[in-house]
Amino acid sequence: MSAALAPVLDLVIVLVFAATGRRNHGETGALEGVLTTAWPFLVGACVGWAIVLVARRSLLAGRALTGGVVVWLSTIVVGMLLRQLSDQGTAISFVIVSLVFNGFFMLGWRALVAFLERRRAHA
């Protein structure tokens, strides 16, 4: 897998999270509504990627689980701060769901790639 694809996967995960949440709450699935929900988390993911790139100077670092943790936590922390500043909800249940969903998928794809690469290397 190309290292350049890693940030794209994280941003897609955030968009899926926003779209899924809006659908589960009966809100319109229009692109504008999804982007309104997602933008704080998209900014947070970009901040996380900037931290990873500055700290490690490599897109490959973002594929590692430690890089993934930085991106994941930045996505949530920055996202929730921006939601608070823009008068969007930050209920504790929403914070927990955000942590679990984004953590599972952002760390999950990295764990899967690492597993497949190790398996391929031993084959």
CSV table of N, CA, C and O in Angstrom, one decimal, residues 24-25 37 42 51 70 73 79 88 99 101 105 116 121:
chain,number,residue,atom,x,y,z
A,24,ASN,N,-27.8,7.7,11.4
A,24,ASN,CA,-28.3,7.1,12.6
A,24,ASN,C,-29.2,8.0,13.4
A,24,ASN,O,-30.1,7.5,14.2
A,25,HIS,N,-29.0,9.3,13.3
A,25,HIS,CA,-29.9,10.3,14.0
A,25,HIS,C,-31.0,10.9,13.1
A,25,HIS,O,-31.6,11.8,13.5
A,37,THR,N,-20.8,18.4,9.7
A,37,THR,CA,-20.5,17.5,10.8
A,37,THR,C,-19.0,17.1,10.9
A,37,THR,O,-18.4,17.1,11.9
A,42,LEU,N,-12.0,16.6,10.3
A,42,LEU,CA,-11.1,16.6,9.2
A,42,LEU,C,-9.9,17.5,9.5
A,42,LEU,O,-8.8,17.2,9.2
A,51,ILE,N,1.6,16.8,12.6
A,51,ILE,CA,2.4,16.4,13.7
A,51,ILE,C,3.3,15.3,13.4
A,51,ILE,O,4.5,15.2,13.6
A,70,VAL,N,-1.4,9.1,17.1
A,70,VAL,CA,-1.3,10.6,17.0
A,70,VAL,C,-2.4,11.2,16.2
A,70,VAL,O,-3.1,12.1,16.6
A,73,LEU,N,-6.0,10.5,18.0
A,73,LEU,CA,-6.3,11.4,19.1
A,73,LEU,C,-6.4,12.9,18.7
A,73,LEU,O,-7.2,13.6,19.2
A,79,GLY,N,-11.0,18.0,16.9
A,79,GLY,CA,-12.4,18.0,16.4
A,79,GLY,C,-13.4,18.4,17.5
A,79,GLY,O,-14.3,19.3,17.2
A,88,GLN,N,-21.3,23.3,18.3
A,88,GLN,CA,-21.9,22.0,17.9
A,88,GLN,C,-21.8,21.1,19.2
A,88,GLN,O,-21.0,21.5,20.1
A,99,LEU,N,-14.4,8.5,19.7
A,99,LEU,CA,-13.1,7.8,20.1
A,99,LEU,C,-13.1,6.3,19.6
A,99,LEU,O,-12.2,5.9,19.0
A,101,PHE,N,-15.2,4.7,17.3
A,101,PHE,CA,-15.3,4.5,15.9
A,101,PHE,C,-14.1,4.8,15.1
A,101,PHE,O,-13.5,4.0,14.4
A,105,PHE,N,-11.2,2.1,13.4
A,105,PHE,CA,-10.9,2.1,11.9
A,105,PHE,C,-9.6,2.7,11.6
A,105,PHE,O,-8.9,2.2,10.8
A,116,LEU,N,-0.4,-7.9,7.1
A,116,LEU,CA,-0.3,-8.4,5.7
A,116,LEU,C,1.2,-8.2,5.2
A,116,LEU,O,1.7,-9.1,4.6
A,121,ALA,N,6.3,-10.8,4.0
A,121,ALA,CA,7.7,-10.8,4.2
A,121,ALA,C,8.2,-12.2,4.6
A,121,ALA,O,9.3,-12.7,4.2
